[in-house]
C-alpha angles and dihedrals in degrees: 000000000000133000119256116252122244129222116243108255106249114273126240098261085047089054103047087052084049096056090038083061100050095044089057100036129104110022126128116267094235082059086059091055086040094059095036080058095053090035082051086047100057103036079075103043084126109140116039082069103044102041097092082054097048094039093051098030107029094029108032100230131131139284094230079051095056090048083051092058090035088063096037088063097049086047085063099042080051087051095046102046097073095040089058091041084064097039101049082060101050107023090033136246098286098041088065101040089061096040088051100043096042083053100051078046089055103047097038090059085044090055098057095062101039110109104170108086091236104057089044084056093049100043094046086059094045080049088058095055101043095040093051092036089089100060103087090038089058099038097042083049099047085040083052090043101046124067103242091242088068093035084101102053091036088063098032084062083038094063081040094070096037093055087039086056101046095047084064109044087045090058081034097060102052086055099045096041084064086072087045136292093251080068088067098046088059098039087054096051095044085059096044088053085047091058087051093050082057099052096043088053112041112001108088122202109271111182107128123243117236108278092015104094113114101193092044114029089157090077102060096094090052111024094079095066094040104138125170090265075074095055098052102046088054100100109182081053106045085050091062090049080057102049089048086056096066095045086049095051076050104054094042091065086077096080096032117025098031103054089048091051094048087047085055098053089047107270128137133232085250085060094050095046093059091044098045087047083061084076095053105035084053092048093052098044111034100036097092104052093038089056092046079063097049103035096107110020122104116290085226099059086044101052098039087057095047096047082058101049091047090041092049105026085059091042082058090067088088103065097048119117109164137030090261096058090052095050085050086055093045083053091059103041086042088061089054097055093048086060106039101044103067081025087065100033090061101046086052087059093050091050093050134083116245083241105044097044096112089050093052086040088061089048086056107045092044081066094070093031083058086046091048091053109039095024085089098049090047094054100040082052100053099044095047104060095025108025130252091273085063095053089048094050082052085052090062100049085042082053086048107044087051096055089052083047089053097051100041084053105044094038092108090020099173120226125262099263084049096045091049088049082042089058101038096057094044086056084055097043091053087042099059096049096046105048098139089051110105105226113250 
């Protein structure tokens, strides 16, 4: 009798469009929408990069003048968080999303055409509102529209476009601001339009009603009253803002500190363009798999490693000597910050009340919009008056002190059905005893 025939093993090519497939299936269609209007967003992410270039270079200012605008619009991104925070959980969800984004449309294209240093001053901070006004819309949506046993691969794609798209508006612009940097203003409002035009025609509002949240019905008798004094008062929650905090002071030396302390040593701005690219390129290449091997491991673990990886691979930046050496830091820190961003994401959403998640949203998003603003102060400082091996050896301890924080915090981390009764009564407790405050 002969013997049965077996199926060949899959390939590798067959495995790796196997795996493609999974890490894709099975999330809802409006998620889709959701993540082509991120993916539109970012391909024309054009000018916030490029503003420090087109104010000393097109316009013949300072450079002290261009930090001032820099700062002006992260002060605005700082201002905005919380306001659409606010806003994603009493307008809804859409509603803030299109008034952000036709706004951002609005004063980009303003800002193209503003001469006088004031009004460039005033515009690029009205840039930074309305720009960074869409985060906690499009994460508290995405957080309503995926089960939350798919919440961790969803942001995690959702990383994935925003650093695909910014990979190519960043290789995009250089090529269009030799026709004239009016060209990107407008470039970058058409595509934000673009994103709007999404959302009004296939993204449907998704805040919950009272009562009607299947993953949390424990928060029905609270949510409706959850404020930012909420927020704040929530500590387990408002100590991983703060941790966050740190990673994200972390991950923002890359575009300031970095490229000072490599001019320093001698390098040039080729060498830091191609190791600066090493973050993208991995990202974009390596968030997918890496995810699929994290989806459903502990947040603590997770986090603890991640801080590790960002707080080392940056202190590694000292004991680089070559190109090579930096990319291999990148590498590391880059690996960190695969891990840590849908990790994170994730654990925000299972802290938060169904209700208040645009409110938490915005708590969290006002962490990266403060790093934004002061991680460049901190850095300049630092090297400065101790040189840059000292602030990469600080890179390092604030690594490490946000891994112990980590694991102090997540020790006894509740599961998703106990954090959202967790929230929820905490929303009720800070209800009831604040019952003459007006909610936020």
């Amino acid at each position: 009798m002969p013997a049965p025939i077996s199926e060949p093993r899959p390939r590798g090519l067959s495995r790796i469009r196997r795996a493609a497939v999974e890490s894709v299936s099975g999330l809802p269609r409006q998620f889709w929408w959701l993540w082509t209007s991120t993916l539109v967003n970012r391909l024309g992410s054009f000018v916030a990069t490029f503003l420090a270039l087109y104010l000393t270079v097109e316009r013949g200012y300072s450079a002290s003048y261009a930090g001032l605008v820099g700062a002006l619009y992260g002060l605005g991104g700082v201002i905005s968080s919380v306001g659409a925070g606010v806003l994603t959980d009493r307008l809804g969800r859409r509603p803030t999303m299109l008034i952000a984004q036709l706004s951002s449309a609005v004063f980009v294209a303003l800002l193209g055409f503003m001469t006088d240093p004031v009004a460039i001053a005033a515009v690029a901070g009205l840039v930074g509102m309305a720009t960074n006004a869409s985060r906690p819309a499009v994460q508290a949506m995405m957080a309503d529209i995926v089960a939350p046993e798919d919440r961790v691969r969803a942001f995690s794609l959702n990383y994935w476009a925003i650093n695909l798209g910014f990979a190519f508006s960043s290789t995009a612009a250089g090529l269009i601001a030799e026709h004239g940097y009016l060209a990107l203003f407008l470039g970058e409002a058409a595509l934000v339009l673009a994103c709007a035009l999404v959302v009004f025609c296939k993204l449907p509002e998704s805040r919950p009603q009272a009562g009607g949240a299947a993953d949390a019905p424990a928060e029905a008798a609270g949510a409706a009253h959850v404020s930012m004094l909420t927020v704040l008062r929530d500590g387990r929650f408002m100590t991983v803002v703060g941790l966050n905090l740190l990673l994200a002071l972390l991950f923002q030396q890359a575009y300031v500190s970095m490229p000072v302390s490599m001019g320093r040593a001698g390098f040039s701005s080729a060498d830091f363009g191609m190791v600066i690219a090493a973050n993208g390129v991995l990202i974009v290449l390596l968030q997918i798999p890496v995810t699929r091997f994290i989806e459903h491991r502990s947040p603590a673990v997770l986090l603890i490693g991640s801080a590790l990886l960002a707080g080392y691979g940056f202190g590694m930046t000292a004991l680089a000597g070559s190109v090579a050496m930096y990319a291999v830091a990148v590498a590391v820190w880059t690996l960190g910050e695969i891990i840590n961003s849908p990790t994170q994401m994730g654990l925000v959403v299972r802290l938060s009340p169904v209700h208040g998640r645009g409110r938490y949203q915005g708590m969290y998003s006002l962490s990266w919009s403060v790093a934004s603003l002061t991680a460049p102060l901190l850095g300049g400082t630092v090297i400065d008056h101790y040189g840059p091996d000292a602030l990469w050896a600080g890179c390092a301890v604030v690594g490490t002190v946000a891994a112990a924080g980590y694991g102090l915090l997540l020790r006894r981390l509740p599961g998703p059905a106990a954090a959202s009764t967790s929230a929820a009564a905490s929303a009720t407790a800070t209800t009831s005893a604040t019952t003459t405050t007006p909610t936020s």
